[in-house]
Amino acid sequence: MNLGAAATQLRAALVTPVPNFFVRSHAPVPVIAADAYRLHVDGLVDQPCTLTLEELQQGFPVHTVTATLQCAGLRRRELTALEPIDAAEIVWDTDAISTARWTGVRLSDILRRAGVQPAAAHVGFLGLDQVAKTQDGLGGSIPLAKALEDDVLLAYGMNDAPLLPIHGSPLRALVPGYIGARSVKWVGRITLQVAPSTNHFQARAYKLFPSSVRAETVNWDEGEMLGVLPINSFITSPQAGVLPTNETRRGAVFVQGIALAGGDAVIERVELSNDSGQSWTAATLTSSPQQWMWCFWEATCSLSPGSHELVVRAFDTAGHTQPMHLADVWNFKGYVNNAYHRVRISV
Ligand SMILES: Nc1nc2c(c(=O)[nH]1)N[C@H]1C(S)=C(S)[C@@H](COP(=O)(O)O)O[C@H]1N2
Ligand SMILES: [Mo]
C-alpha cells in the first residue's frame, strides 16, 4: 500500500495528521500480535537478547522526537520528464514526505544494554514483512555512530497515539535525517556487524548511480548506498498552470512551500525567483527551523500578465544548497531529486 496526500494538504500542518501521512510499503502489512512480538538483538554484542514490547515500553526511558520522514523517491516525477526512470519505481510527486511526533525508546539505550563490541561499525535492521522479490523482510543498516545519536528511536507511538500497522507497529526504527528506507518498519531483528547490511534494500536498491549508468549496464556492487538526506525545498502552491483571476488580483501571487535541511543541519534561508532563477528574493519562514523537521515558507511576488517560471532554493546551516538543474541529479532509479523546484504559471 502506497499513499501520499496532496502537497497543499501536507503544507497545512507542521505535524502531519496520521491520515495524511504518506505510506510506502514494499510488501503487504504483516499481521503481528503485540503480545507475540519479540525484538532480537544479536551480532557483535556481549549479550544477545530478546525483548518483548512490554519490556521495551517499561524498561527504558521514553523519548519523543518530532521528525520529518522522507522517501528517497520524493520528486521522482520531475526526473521522468528528462528521461524514463526504472518502471518498477513509484512516480512520487512532492507527496512522499511527512512529519510526526515519534515516541519510543532510544536505539542507543538498547544497544548499551546488549553491550556493543569494539569491532561493530554498522547496525542492521530487519523487518518482519515478506517482500516477494527477495523472499525476505525489508532490511537496511546505519553506521554505529548514527545509531548512538540521541534522537534515533525504536518507535511505538506516532502523534501521541499507538503506531498504526501501516506505519510499522508494534515497533519501527526512526532515523531522522536519513532516507525513509532506513526507518525500517515492523523491525524484528537488530544486528551489530562490521559491514553494512547485505539486505537487498541496502546492497542493491536505494543506491545512487552516476547519470551515465542505465538499468542494462548497471553493476550493482557499485553505486553509493544512500543514507543522509540532502537539502531540499519545493513549492506546494500555486500548482503549474493558469492561475484563476481571483488568485492574481493586482498581479500579486501568493506562493507557499516546504523546505528540509540536509542531514542534521537546520534551514538557514529560502529564496524564490519569479524569472527562472535570474533574480532571487528571500521567502518568509513561517515556522522556526528546527533540526530533523521540515519548515514552511511563503512569499508574495508581483507578476505581469504572461507566463513565468517560479523557482525555489534553500540554504542550510551546513552551507548546502540545491543543484540548479534536474540533469545535475538525474539517476536511473530516480532517487533523491533535490534540484531547484520549478513551477511554470500563467497570469
Ligand atoms: N519493513 C519495512 N520497512 C520499511 C518499508 C518497507 O516496505 N518495509 N518501507 C520503507 C520506505 S521506502 C519508507 S520511505 C518508509 C515509509 O514509512 P511510512 O510508510 O511510515 O511513511 O518506511 C520504510 N520502512
Ligand atoms: Mo522510501
Short mmCIF file of C-alpha atoms and ligand atoms in Angstrom, two decimals:
data_model
loop_
_atom_site.label_atom_id
_atom_site.label_comp_id
_atom_site.label_asym_id
_atom_site.label_seq_id
_atom_site.Cartn_x
_atom_site.Cartn_y
_atom_site.Cartn_z
CA MET A 1 0.00 0.00 0.00
CA ASN A 2 1.46 3.31 -1.05
CA LEU A 3 -0.25 6.60 -0.29
CA GLY A 4 0.52 10.29 -0.45
CA ALA A 5 -1.58 13.37 0.28
CA ALA A 6 -1.71 16.46 -1.94
CA ALA A 7 1.15 18.91 -1.37
CA THR A 8 -1.25 21.65 -0.28
CA GLN A 9 -2.64 19.30 2.38
CA LEU A 10 0.85 18.44 3.64
CA ARG A 11 1.62 22.18 3.85
CA ALA A 12 -1.43 22.67 6.12
CA ALA A 13 0.12 21.37 9.37
CA LEU A 14 3.70 21.15 10.69
CA VAL A 15 2.86 17.83 12.31
CA THR A 16 1.06 15.79 9.67
CA PRO A 17 -2.22 14.21 10.86
CA VAL A 18 -1.77 10.44 10.60
CA PRO A 19 -4.45 10.02 7.86
CA ASN A 20 -2.41 12.39 5.65
CA PHE A 21 0.99 10.84 6.44
CA PHE A 22 2.47 9.16 3.36
CA VAL A 23 2.77 5.36 3.28
CA ARG A 24 5.46 3.37 1.46
CA SER A 25 5.46 -0.40 1.83
CA HIS A 26 7.30 -2.86 -0.41
CA ALA A 27 5.15 -5.80 0.78
CA PRO A 28 1.79 -6.42 2.44
CA VAL A 29 1.49 -5.23 6.03
CA PRO A 30 2.45 -8.16 8.30
CA VAL A 31 -0.05 -9.14 10.99
CA ILE A 32 1.81 -9.10 14.32
CA ALA A 33 0.06 -9.53 17.67
CA ALA A 34 1.59 -7.15 20.23
CA ASP A 35 1.95 -9.88 22.87
CA ALA A 36 3.61 -12.30 20.45
CA TYR A 37 6.06 -9.67 19.24
CA ARG A 38 9.78 -10.09 20.04
CA LEU A 39 12.78 -7.90 19.21
CA HIS A 40 16.03 -9.85 18.80
CA VAL A 41 19.35 -8.06 19.26
CA ASP A 42 22.35 -10.05 18.08
CA GLY A 43 25.64 -9.96 16.17
CA LEU A 44 28.66 -8.23 17.68
CA VAL A 45 27.19 -7.72 21.15
CA ASP A 46 28.29 -9.10 24.55
CA GLN A 47 24.77 -10.19 25.45
CA PRO A 48 22.43 -11.07 22.61
CA CYS A 49 18.89 -10.50 23.89
CA THR A 50 15.23 -10.87 23.08
CA LEU A 51 12.81 -8.20 24.28
CA THR A 52 9.02 -8.13 24.43
CA LEU A 53 7.09 -4.97 23.63
CA GLU A 54 6.25 -4.59 27.31
CA GLU A 55 9.93 -4.86 28.29
CA LEU A 56 10.76 -2.19 25.72
CA GLN A 57 8.00 0.12 26.92
CA GLN A 58 8.55 -0.37 30.66
CA GLY A 59 12.28 -0.99 30.91
CA PHE A 60 13.75 2.06 29.16
CA PRO A 61 13.28 5.85 29.28
CA VAL A 62 10.58 7.14 26.92
CA HIS A 63 11.83 9.61 24.31
CA THR A 64 9.83 11.73 21.85
CA VAL A 65 11.20 13.33 18.69
CA THR A 66 9.40 15.45 16.10
CA ALA A 67 10.94 14.42 12.81
CA THR A 68 10.22 14.53 9.11
CA LEU A 69 10.30 11.24 7.22
CA GLN A 70 11.10 11.46 3.52
CA CYS A 71 11.22 8.73 0.91
CA ALA A 72 14.27 8.72 -1.39
CA GLY A 73 11.76 8.72 -4.27
CA LEU A 74 10.35 12.17 -3.48
CA ARG A 75 10.07 14.34 -6.65
CA ARG A 76 10.78 11.39 -8.96
CA ARG A 77 8.10 12.59 -11.41
CA GLU A 78 10.17 15.62 -12.41
CA LEU A 79 13.08 13.31 -13.32
CA THR A 80 10.85 11.19 -15.59
CA ALA A 81 10.30 14.26 -17.80
CA LEU A 82 14.01 14.22 -18.63
CA GLU A 83 14.32 10.50 -19.39
CA PRO A 84 12.30 7.46 -18.27
CA ILE A 85 13.04 6.05 -14.80
CA ASP A 86 13.10 2.31 -13.94
CA ALA A 87 9.47 1.23 -14.49
CA ALA A 88 9.36 -0.62 -11.15
CA GLU A 89 9.67 2.64 -9.22
CA ILE A 90 6.73 4.63 -7.86
CA VAL A 91 6.39 8.00 -9.55
CA TRP A 92 6.13 10.21 -6.46
CA ASP A 93 5.50 13.92 -6.68
CA THR A 94 6.17 16.11 -3.65
CA ASP A 95 3.97 13.84 -1.55
CA ALA A 96 6.39 11.21 -0.14
CA ILE A 97 7.26 13.36 2.86
CA SER A 98 5.51 13.94 6.20
CA THR A 99 6.28 14.89 9.79
CA ALA A 100 5.21 13.22 13.02
CA ARG A 101 5.89 13.25 16.73
CA TRP A 102 7.50 9.86 17.28
CA THR A 103 7.59 8.19 20.69
CA GLY A 104 9.64 5.19 21.70
CA VAL A 105 12.94 4.13 23.21
CA ARG A 106 16.36 5.31 22.16
CA LEU A 107 18.13 2.76 19.99
CA SER A 108 21.30 3.66 21.91
CA ASP A 109 19.73 2.51 25.20
CA ILE A 110 19.00 -0.90 23.69
CA LEU A 111 22.49 -1.14 22.20
CA ARG A 112 24.14 -0.24 25.53
CA ARG A 113 22.07 -2.90 27.27
CA ALA A 114 23.31 -5.50 24.78
CA GLY A 115 26.91 -4.28 25.00
CA VAL A 116 28.36 -3.27 21.64
CA GLN A 117 31.68 -4.94 20.85
CA PRO A 118 34.59 -2.84 19.50
CA ALA A 119 34.52 -4.45 16.05
CA ALA A 120 30.91 -3.37 15.38
CA ALA A 121 30.57 -0.47 12.92
CA HIS A 122 27.06 -0.83 11.48
CA VAL A 123 23.63 -1.51 12.95
CA GLY A 124 21.39 -3.65 10.74
CA PHE A 125 17.59 -3.67 10.95
CA LEU A 126 15.37 -6.41 9.55
CA GLY A 127 11.62 -6.02 9.06
CA LEU A 128 9.09 -8.78 9.67
CA ASP A 129 7.39 -8.22 6.32
CA GLN A 130 7.86 -10.62 3.39
CA VAL A 131 8.94 -8.94 0.17
CA ALA A 132 8.03 -11.23 -2.75
CA LYS A 133 11.02 -10.49 -4.97
CA THR A 134 13.61 -11.04 -2.20
CA GLN A 135 11.83 -13.69 -0.08
CA ASP A 136 12.96 -11.69 2.93
CA GLY A 137 11.95 -8.73 5.05
CA LEU A 138 12.98 -5.21 4.13
CA GLY A 139 16.28 -4.52 5.84
CA GLY A 140 18.99 -1.92 5.93
CA SER A 141 21.67 -0.51 8.17
CA ILE A 142 23.05 2.72 9.56
CA PRO A 143 26.55 3.49 10.82
CA LEU A 144 27.01 2.76 14.54
CA ALA A 145 27.87 6.42 15.23
CA LYS A 146 24.45 7.45 13.85
CA ALA A 147 22.68 4.67 15.78
CA LEU A 148 24.14 6.01 19.04
CA GLU A 149 22.71 9.51 18.49
CA ASP A 150 20.07 10.62 20.99
CA ASP A 151 17.20 11.02 18.53
CA VAL A 152 17.39 7.67 16.74
CA LEU A 153 14.40 5.73 18.01
CA LEU A 154 12.68 2.42 18.12
CA ALA A 155 9.22 3.94 17.97
CA TYR A 156 5.87 2.52 19.09
CA GLY A 157 3.93 5.81 19.10
CA MET A 158 3.08 8.37 16.44
CA ASN A 159 1.40 11.74 17.17
CA ASP A 160 0.67 10.66 20.76
CA ALA A 161 -1.26 7.55 19.69
CA PRO A 162 -0.13 3.96 19.19
CA LEU A 163 1.69 3.44 15.91
CA LEU A 164 -0.66 2.06 13.23
CA PRO A 165 0.11 -1.25 11.47
CA ILE A 166 0.73 0.51 8.12
CA HIS A 167 3.42 2.66 9.79
CA GLY A 168 5.21 -0.30 11.37
CA SER A 169 3.57 -1.36 14.62
CA PRO A 170 4.42 -2.84 17.05
CA LEU A 171 7.88 -1.26 16.54
CA ARG A 172 9.77 0.64 13.86
CA ALA A 173 13.15 2.27 13.55
CA LEU A 174 13.07 6.05 13.17
CA VAL A 175 16.30 7.50 11.79
CA PRO A 176 15.94 11.30 11.48
CA GLY A 177 17.92 12.89 8.65
CA TYR A 178 18.22 9.63 6.69
CA ILE A 179 16.19 8.37 3.72
CA GLY A 180 12.90 6.79 4.77
CA ALA A 181 14.02 3.28 3.80
CA ARG A 182 16.40 3.18 6.79
CA SER A 183 13.47 3.69 9.17
CA VAL A 184 12.62 0.00 8.98
CA LYS A 185 9.02 -0.79 9.92
CA TRP A 186 7.95 -3.92 11.85
CA VAL A 187 11.57 -4.29 12.97
CA GLY A 188 12.15 -7.77 14.40
CA ARG A 189 15.93 -8.04 14.47
CA ILE A 190 18.80 -5.67 15.13
CA THR A 191 22.25 -6.97 14.24
CA LEU A 192 25.58 -5.36 15.10
CA GLN A 193 28.04 -6.01 12.30
CA VAL A 194 31.35 -5.00 10.72
CA ALA A 195 29.93 -4.02 7.32
CA PRO A 196 26.65 -2.53 6.05
CA SER A 197 23.60 -4.81 5.70
CA THR A 198 23.60 -7.23 2.77
CA ASN A 199 19.80 -6.99 2.54
CA HIS A 200 18.53 -6.20 -0.98
CA PHE A 201 17.33 -2.75 0.08
CA GLN A 202 20.79 -1.74 1.29
CA ALA A 203 23.09 -3.66 -1.04
CA ARG A 204 21.19 -3.16 -4.33
CA ALA A 205 18.20 -0.88 -4.08
CA TYR A 206 18.50 2.65 -2.68
CA LYS A 207 21.89 3.13 -4.31
CA LEU A 208 22.82 6.27 -6.17
CA PHE A 209 24.47 5.79 -9.58
CA PRO A 210 26.01 8.38 -11.93
CA SER A 211 23.75 9.69 -14.70
CA SER A 212 25.65 7.62 -17.29
CA VAL A 213 24.53 4.31 -15.74
CA ARG A 214 21.39 2.58 -17.09
CA ALA A 215 19.43 -0.49 -15.94
CA GLU A 216 21.04 -2.52 -18.76
CA THR A 217 24.61 -1.58 -17.79
CA VAL A 218 24.44 -1.32 -14.01
CA ASN A 219 26.91 -3.16 -11.79
CA TRP A 220 25.01 -3.40 -8.51
CA ASP A 221 28.22 -3.72 -6.47
CA GLU A 222 29.00 -0.14 -7.39
CA GLY A 223 26.95 2.93 -6.57
CA GLU A 224 26.65 4.84 -3.34
CA MET A 225 24.43 3.47 -0.57
CA LEU A 226 22.01 6.25 0.25
CA GLY A 227 21.81 7.38 3.85
CA VAL A 228 21.89 11.04 4.85
CA LEU A 229 19.22 13.08 3.04
CA PRO A 230 20.28 16.10 1.00
CA ILE A 231 18.76 19.57 1.50
CA ASN A 232 15.51 20.10 -0.43
CA SER A 233 12.75 22.62 -0.95
CA PHE A 234 9.67 22.82 -3.14
CA ILE A 235 6.64 24.91 -3.95
CA THR A 236 3.32 23.48 -2.78
CA SER A 237 1.16 26.26 -4.23
CA PRO A 238 0.45 27.52 -6.77
CA GLN A 239 0.50 24.39 -8.91
CA ALA A 240 1.71 24.62 -12.50
CA GLY A 241 -0.86 26.07 -14.94
CA VAL A 242 -3.05 29.07 -15.47
CA LEU A 243 -3.91 30.88 -12.25
CA PRO A 244 -7.55 31.84 -11.73
CA THR A 245 -8.01 35.65 -11.68
CA ASN A 246 -9.08 35.68 -8.05
CA GLU A 247 -5.63 34.36 -7.14
CA THR A 248 -3.76 37.03 -9.08
CA ARG A 249 -5.57 40.19 -8.02
CA ARG A 250 -3.35 43.17 -8.94
CA GLY A 251 -0.70 40.77 -10.23
CA ALA A 252 0.29 39.52 -6.77
CA VAL A 253 0.77 35.78 -6.49
CA PHE A 254 0.95 34.12 -3.08
CA VAL A 255 3.49 31.27 -3.04
CA GLN A 256 3.86 28.65 -0.32
CA GLY A 257 6.16 25.71 0.18
CA ILE A 258 8.25 23.39 2.29
CA ALA A 259 12.00 23.17 2.96
CA LEU A 260 14.04 20.43 4.64
CA ALA A 261 17.70 20.81 5.62
CA GLY A 262 20.28 18.19 4.74
CA GLY A 263 21.02 15.51 7.38
CA ASP A 264 21.42 17.04 10.83
CA ALA A 265 21.62 20.67 9.65
CA VAL A 266 18.92 23.35 10.02
CA ILE A 267 17.36 25.52 7.31
CA GLU A 268 19.04 28.90 7.14
CA ARG A 269 17.03 30.65 4.40
CA VAL A 270 14.76 30.03 1.44
CA GLU A 271 14.83 32.10 -1.75
CA LEU A 272 12.25 32.47 -4.51
CA SER A 273 12.71 33.60 -8.08
CA ASN A 274 9.92 34.62 -10.47
CA ASP A 275 12.18 34.91 -13.52
CA SER A 276 13.57 31.38 -13.93
CA GLY A 277 16.40 31.99 -11.46
CA GLN A 278 17.89 35.25 -12.74
CA SER A 279 16.99 37.16 -9.57
CA TRP A 280 16.05 35.97 -6.09
CA THR A 281 14.22 37.34 -3.07
CA ALA A 282 14.05 35.95 0.45
CA ALA A 283 10.93 34.00 1.35
CA THR A 284 9.46 34.33 4.85
CA LEU A 285 9.88 31.28 7.06
CA THR A 286 6.51 30.76 8.75
CA SER A 287 7.77 28.11 11.16
CA SER A 288 11.02 28.28 13.11
CA PRO A 289 13.62 26.00 11.54
CA GLN A 290 14.38 23.02 13.73
CA GLN A 291 16.71 20.05 13.46
CA TRP A 292 15.15 16.91 11.84
CA MET A 293 12.00 18.81 10.89
CA TRP A 294 10.78 20.47 7.72
CA CYS A 295 9.91 24.15 7.82
CA PHE A 296 7.25 26.11 5.97
CA TRP A 297 7.82 29.27 3.95
CA GLU A 298 5.78 31.78 1.93
CA ALA A 299 6.33 34.74 -0.38
CA THR A 300 4.27 37.14 -2.45
CA CYS A 301 5.50 38.03 -5.91
CA SER A 302 4.31 40.64 -8.36
CA LEU A 303 3.82 39.26 -11.81
CA SER A 304 2.86 40.94 -15.06
CA PRO A 305 0.33 39.14 -17.28
CA GLY A 306 2.02 36.30 -19.16
CA SER A 307 4.00 33.14 -18.47
CA HIS A 308 6.50 32.94 -15.60
CA GLU A 309 8.70 30.27 -14.05
CA LEU A 310 8.75 30.28 -10.25
CA VAL A 311 11.87 28.68 -8.76
CA VAL A 312 12.74 27.91 -5.14
CA ARG A 313 16.04 27.04 -3.46
CA ALA A 314 17.03 26.63 0.19
CA PHE A 315 20.26 27.02 2.17
CA ASP A 316 21.10 25.27 5.43
CA THR A 317 23.47 25.88 8.35
CA ALA A 318 25.97 23.40 6.90
CA GLY A 319 26.35 25.71 3.88
CA HIS A 320 24.49 23.41 1.50
CA THR A 321 22.14 24.49 -1.23
CA GLN A 322 20.40 22.65 -4.07
CA PRO A 323 21.68 21.77 -7.56
CA MET A 324 20.26 24.05 -10.28
CA HIS A 325 19.05 21.56 -12.84
CA LEU A 326 17.29 18.19 -12.96
CA ALA A 327 20.08 16.99 -15.28
CA ASP A 328 22.54 17.54 -12.40
CA VAL A 329 20.76 14.93 -10.27
CA TRP A 330 19.12 12.52 -12.77
CA ASN A 331 19.85 8.86 -12.00
CA PHE A 332 18.15 5.82 -13.50
CA LYS A 333 16.45 4.83 -10.23
CA GLY A 334 15.17 8.36 -9.66
CA TYR A 335 16.47 8.84 -6.13
CA VAL A 336 16.94 11.98 -4.03
CA ASN A 337 15.96 14.63 -6.56
CA ASN A 338 16.74 17.92 -4.83
CA ALA A 339 17.24 20.17 -7.86
CA TYR A 340 15.74 23.67 -7.78
CA HIS A 341 11.96 23.19 -7.89
CA ARG A 342 10.40 24.99 -10.86
CA VAL A 343 6.72 25.74 -11.44
CA ARG A 344 5.52 27.40 -14.65
CA ILE A 345 2.41 29.56 -14.28
CA SER A 346 0.42 31.87 -16.49
CA VAL A 347 -1.06 35.04 -15.10
N1 LIG B 1 9.83 -3.34 6.91
C1 LIG B 1 9.70 -2.30 6.08
N2 LIG B 1 10.13 -1.09 6.47
C2 LIG B 1 10.01 -0.03 5.66
C3 LIG B 1 9.47 -0.15 4.36
C4 LIG B 1 9.00 -1.43 3.97
O1 LIG B 1 8.49 -1.63 2.86
N3 LIG B 1 9.13 -2.48 4.84
N4 LIG B 1 9.44 0.95 3.52
C5 LIG B 1 10.48 1.94 3.80
C6 LIG B 1 10.39 3.14 2.99
S1 LIG B 1 10.98 3.00 1.41
C7 LIG B 1 9.94 4.32 3.50
S2 LIG B 1 10.00 5.73 2.59
C8 LIG B 1 9.37 4.41 4.87
C9 LIG B 1 7.93 4.89 4.81
O2 LIG B 1 7.38 4.93 6.09
P1 LIG B 1 5.81 5.19 6.24
O3 LIG B 1 5.09 4.18 5.40
O4 LIG B 1 5.51 5.10 7.69
O5 LIG B 1 5.58 6.58 5.72
O6 LIG B 1 9.37 3.15 5.52
C10 LIG B 1 10.49 2.34 5.26
N5 LIG B 1 10.46 1.17 6.10
MO MO B 2 11.17 5.16 0.55
#
